[in-house]
Amino acid sequence: MEIMDKVKAAALSMQRYNWEQGTLAQAFLESGDTDTAILLAVEGANRQNSEGRCSHIGNSTAATDPCAVGEALVFAADKTGDDFLADAKEKLIKWALLDAPRNEDGIVYHMVNSKEFWVDSFYMLPPFLASAGYFDEAIKQINGYWSALFDKEKRLLSHRWDDGAKRFIRKDFWGVGNGWAIAGMARVRALLPDGFDAQKLLLETRIKTVLDAAIPLQAENGMFHDVLDDASAFLELNFAQMLAYTVFRGVKEGWLEEKYLPAANKAYQAAVSNVDKYGLVRNVCGMPTFDHPGTAAEGQAFFILMESAREKLCS
């Protein structure tokens, strides 16, 4: 079995929360396996709660994570013409645009029960908004998250900001969090239509800013520390995959220079060498607590996304 097939099979075997369901749906969509992407979107719609949040399991208090399945849901609704999926899409749009909790500037909080911005939201919400045609709103959300979380000295993004108390809950420059941000902005940039040249350039500049700050911190084995600038933090693989995905996409799309490829290729080789006999990508930031190297559905998803982007670059 090819390594990509093994990683996909292992991914589908894993238990998944809302953001994991959405991230995996996006991975299958970008890999060209649209039938599986549609199935994952259907299940996200099956688990839509009365508020419109998709992929809802248990007592999740996530506000933006349920939107991670959004681009796959938009694709599925348009591709199938299914009224159920179209209705689910509209309910999720209503949640994202109107009902999700947000600050006075309209920037959506990561959770429904706290006034926090998380760096994760760069990936969860704006790409859905852009895929649904709400381009200005997607950029608005990115601008809000960037303003709250970007550190001008380190040129990286912090993890969690409490917008009510006006303080950081976690100021650390979490690797996977910065990965969510650059990958999410790359997706939004690709979805923006003609006439959004200034916005595309802004996203490119921000992605390059994070890449330029992160790449010098890459370890010899291709991985990065869980907290990017903390050499005492454990080494993990998923930010490396997220970086490689973003670089492969950017170079293929013509807005990122090839000078970023050596770091991406080094990360790619590290990822391939960490796939075990079951197809599990080992040594990513590990579930369920994400405070140790292990396995995770998002690690599987970003291997698929990374490999799909690399194949397109090389084709």
XYZ file of C-alpha atoms in Angstrom:
315
model
C 0.000 0.000 0.000
C 1.306 3.472 -0.906
C 2.227 5.681 2.047
C -0.550 8.177 1.194
C -3.163 5.409 1.171
C -1.900 4.120 4.516
C -2.070 7.591 6.083
C -5.598 8.110 4.736
C -6.796 4.739 6.019
C -5.314 5.404 9.448
C -6.887 8.863 9.510
C -10.362 7.498 8.822
C -9.960 5.030 11.700
C -9.414 7.775 14.275
C -11.948 9.369 16.579
C -12.494 13.010 15.679
C -13.763 16.212 17.225
C -15.241 19.086 15.194
C -11.995 20.686 14.044
C -10.492 17.294 13.270
C -13.485 16.256 11.161
C -13.226 19.504 9.217
C -9.468 19.392 8.774
C -9.650 15.832 7.497
C -12.498 16.702 5.113
C -10.359 19.500 3.697
C -7.431 17.122 3.313
C -9.446 14.639 1.287
C -10.902 17.482 -0.766
C -7.473 18.850 -1.682
C -6.125 15.366 -2.380
C -8.775 14.909 -5.057
C -10.710 12.260 -3.133
C -13.909 14.238 -3.388
C -16.222 11.310 -2.643
C -14.658 10.866 0.796
C -14.618 14.618 1.370
C -18.350 14.699 0.660
C -18.962 11.829 3.086
C -17.041 13.659 5.802
C -19.051 16.813 5.076
C -22.302 14.836 5.237
C -21.372 13.542 8.685
C -20.471 17.078 9.729
C -23.949 18.135 8.626
C -25.540 15.123 10.347
C -24.041 16.367 13.591
C -25.097 20.005 13.159
C -26.760 21.306 16.311
C -29.718 23.660 16.570
C -27.405 26.711 16.568
C -25.868 25.707 13.242
C -22.544 24.439 14.567
C -21.399 21.419 12.533
C -19.629 18.218 13.602
C -21.009 18.736 17.097
C -20.070 16.087 19.664
C -20.804 16.061 23.376
C -20.684 19.385 25.165
C -18.291 21.190 22.838
C -18.123 24.908 23.505
C -16.174 25.664 20.321
C -17.391 28.556 18.193
C -15.011 28.524 15.215
C -13.950 24.846 15.136
C -17.373 23.738 13.802
C -16.669 25.859 10.715
C -13.574 23.818 9.817
C -15.740 21.511 7.699
C -17.162 24.542 5.911
C -15.267 24.488 2.613
C -15.940 20.775 2.166
C -19.598 21.391 3.033
C -19.843 24.173 0.442
C -18.284 21.856 -2.129
C -20.564 18.955 -1.168
C -23.726 21.064 -1.320
C -22.816 22.508 -4.717
C -21.612 19.188 -6.154
C -24.559 17.054 -5.063
C -27.425 19.537 -5.217
C -28.637 17.914 -1.993
C -31.179 20.111 -0.186
C -30.076 18.747 3.194
C -26.471 19.814 2.588
C -27.557 23.179 1.176
C -29.622 23.818 4.296
C -26.727 22.778 6.549
C -24.439 25.162 4.664
C -26.842 28.068 5.130
C -27.235 27.322 8.838
C -23.466 27.262 9.287
C -23.151 30.559 7.379
C -25.767 32.112 9.666
C -23.806 30.884 12.695
C -20.546 32.285 11.365
C -21.911 35.649 10.243
C -24.557 36.429 12.845
C -24.892 34.126 15.815
C -21.375 33.170 16.895
C -20.144 35.255 19.860
C -17.878 38.130 18.874
C -16.416 41.385 20.185
C -17.622 44.888 19.451
C -15.591 44.911 16.241
C -17.263 41.742 15.030
C -14.297 39.401 15.523
C -15.532 35.921 16.416
C -14.347 34.341 19.649
C -12.923 30.833 19.592
C -15.332 29.549 22.263
C -18.948 30.281 23.065
C -18.324 30.616 26.798
C -15.267 32.901 26.930
C -14.041 36.029 25.203
C -10.871 34.453 23.857
C -9.137 34.622 20.514
C -7.123 31.514 19.658
C -4.594 31.297 16.853
C -6.370 28.099 15.722
C -9.259 30.213 14.419
C -7.190 31.459 11.470
C -7.742 28.017 9.936
C -11.215 27.205 11.220
C -13.295 30.220 10.204
C -11.871 32.509 7.467
C -11.441 29.785 4.801
C -15.089 28.793 5.227
C -16.206 32.395 4.887
C -14.108 32.820 1.741
C -15.348 29.557 0.240
C -18.917 30.726 0.796
C -18.182 34.032 -0.975
C -17.823 36.290 2.073
C -14.364 37.507 1.132
C -14.368 40.796 3.035
C -15.569 39.066 6.177
C -12.820 36.449 5.878
C -10.178 39.183 5.700
C -11.817 41.055 8.569
C -11.563 38.013 10.827
C -7.929 37.418 9.872
C -7.115 41.055 10.590
C -8.738 40.786 14.004
C -6.865 37.657 14.970
C -3.583 39.043 13.664
C -4.019 42.271 15.613
C -4.673 40.390 18.851
C -2.016 37.677 18.556
C 0.944 38.913 16.478
C 4.120 39.730 18.402
C 6.068 42.478 16.647
C 9.368 41.556 18.293
C 9.327 37.800 17.710
C 7.409 38.061 14.407
C 5.288 35.085 15.460
C 1.751 34.546 16.731
C 0.841 33.856 20.342
C -1.678 31.173 21.230
C -4.551 32.639 23.293
C -5.696 36.189 24.085
C -8.459 37.013 26.577
C -10.265 39.913 24.948
C -12.352 40.548 28.044
C -9.490 40.773 30.521
C -7.117 42.204 27.861
C -4.326 39.773 28.667
C -2.770 36.646 27.244
C -3.961 33.307 28.548
C -1.026 31.729 26.728
C 1.498 34.025 25.109
C 3.718 31.158 23.933
C 4.422 30.913 20.211
C 2.869 27.482 19.788
C 4.192 25.802 16.664
C 0.964 24.143 15.565
C -0.889 27.395 16.231
C 1.394 29.280 13.882
C 0.823 26.435 11.440
C -2.937 26.883 11.649
C -2.411 30.555 10.862
C -0.160 30.272 7.818
C -2.119 27.364 6.341
C -5.419 29.152 6.893
C -4.175 32.356 5.303
C -2.801 30.402 2.332
C -6.217 28.836 1.788
C -7.995 32.188 1.982
C -5.526 33.743 -0.434
C -6.250 31.010 -2.970
C -10.004 31.564 -2.622
C -9.932 35.339 -3.151
C -11.140 36.387 -6.610
C -9.786 39.022 -8.965
C -9.993 42.499 -7.519
C -8.526 41.511 -4.154
C -4.889 42.123 -5.053
C -4.136 44.229 -1.968
C -5.655 41.621 0.335
C -3.716 38.818 -1.351
C -0.488 40.764 -0.928
C -1.270 41.372 2.745
C -1.774 37.650 3.334
C 1.413 36.804 1.450
C 3.372 39.296 3.544
C 2.010 37.892 6.788
C 2.746 34.299 5.798
C 6.302 35.225 4.832
C 6.733 37.058 8.120
C 5.929 33.906 10.090
C 8.007 31.681 7.796
C 11.017 33.980 8.071
C 10.800 33.906 11.856
C 10.168 30.161 12.146
C 12.515 28.582 9.618
C 15.735 29.530 11.477
C 14.294 27.597 14.445
C 13.971 24.313 12.516
C 15.876 21.401 14.068
C 18.349 19.301 12.111
C 15.838 16.448 11.940
C 13.325 18.706 10.184
C 11.009 19.143 13.160
C 10.317 22.190 15.327
C 9.915 22.688 19.051
C 6.305 22.712 20.273
C 6.898 26.295 21.404
C 8.886 27.534 18.474
C 11.439 29.661 20.293
C 11.793 27.413 23.364
C 14.575 24.843 22.951
C 13.403 23.051 26.106
C 10.004 22.272 24.583
C 9.550 18.871 22.957
C 10.207 18.448 19.253
C 7.126 17.731 17.164
C 6.289 17.209 13.508
C 2.968 18.814 12.719
C 4.142 22.408 12.400
C 6.759 21.086 9.980
C 3.989 19.510 7.891
C 1.917 22.693 8.039
C 4.919 24.743 6.955
C 5.683 22.362 4.089
C 2.048 22.446 2.949
C 2.017 26.229 2.935
C 5.357 26.511 1.127
C 4.489 23.922 -1.527
C 1.195 25.726 -2.192
C 2.776 29.163 -2.253
C 5.544 28.188 -4.667
C 3.086 26.360 -6.930
C 0.737 29.360 -6.963
C 3.596 31.720 -7.757
C 3.499 34.041 -4.777
C 6.238 32.434 -2.653
C 9.918 32.294 -3.565
C 11.697 28.979 -4.031
C 14.156 29.917 -1.269
C 11.602 28.475 1.164
C 11.698 25.019 -0.427
C 14.766 23.610 1.402
C 13.033 23.974 4.777
C 9.818 22.527 3.356
C 11.621 19.578 1.789
C 13.461 18.922 5.046
C 10.122 18.940 6.867
C 8.612 16.644 4.252
C 11.384 14.089 4.649
C 10.926 14.171 8.410
C 7.210 13.488 7.994
C 7.731 10.541 5.642
C 10.268 8.997 8.020
C 7.761 9.182 10.899
C 4.919 7.227 9.274
C 4.668 3.829 10.970
C 3.525 0.468 9.603
C -0.117 1.332 10.377
C 0.007 4.610 8.485
C 0.025 6.687 11.666
C 2.131 9.839 11.551
C 4.159 9.674 14.735
C 5.665 12.517 16.768
C 3.121 15.163 15.866
C 1.733 17.293 18.682
C -0.314 14.478 20.219
C -3.924 14.096 21.203
C -5.831 14.229 23.462
C -3.994 16.923 25.426
C -1.523 18.111 22.748
C 1.264 18.516 25.261
C 3.485 15.660 24.062
C 4.660 14.042 20.819
C 2.203 11.407 19.666
C -0.520 10.937 17.039
C -3.503 13.075 16.081
C -6.144 13.257 13.385
C -4.874 16.720 12.449
C -1.390 15.245 12.025
C -2.820 12.716 9.582
C -4.734 15.453 7.779
C -1.697 17.657 7.328
C 0.374 14.813 5.973
C -2.332 14.388 3.306
C -2.497 18.138 2.674
C 1.296 18.417 2.513
C 1.710 15.463 0.158
C -1.131 16.682 -2.079
C 0.474 20.139 -2.321
C 3.871 18.612 -3.051
C 2.460 16.403 -5.820
C 0.823 19.433 -7.452
C 4.083 21.381 -7.243
C 6.021 18.542 -8.841
C 3.492 17.824 -11.579
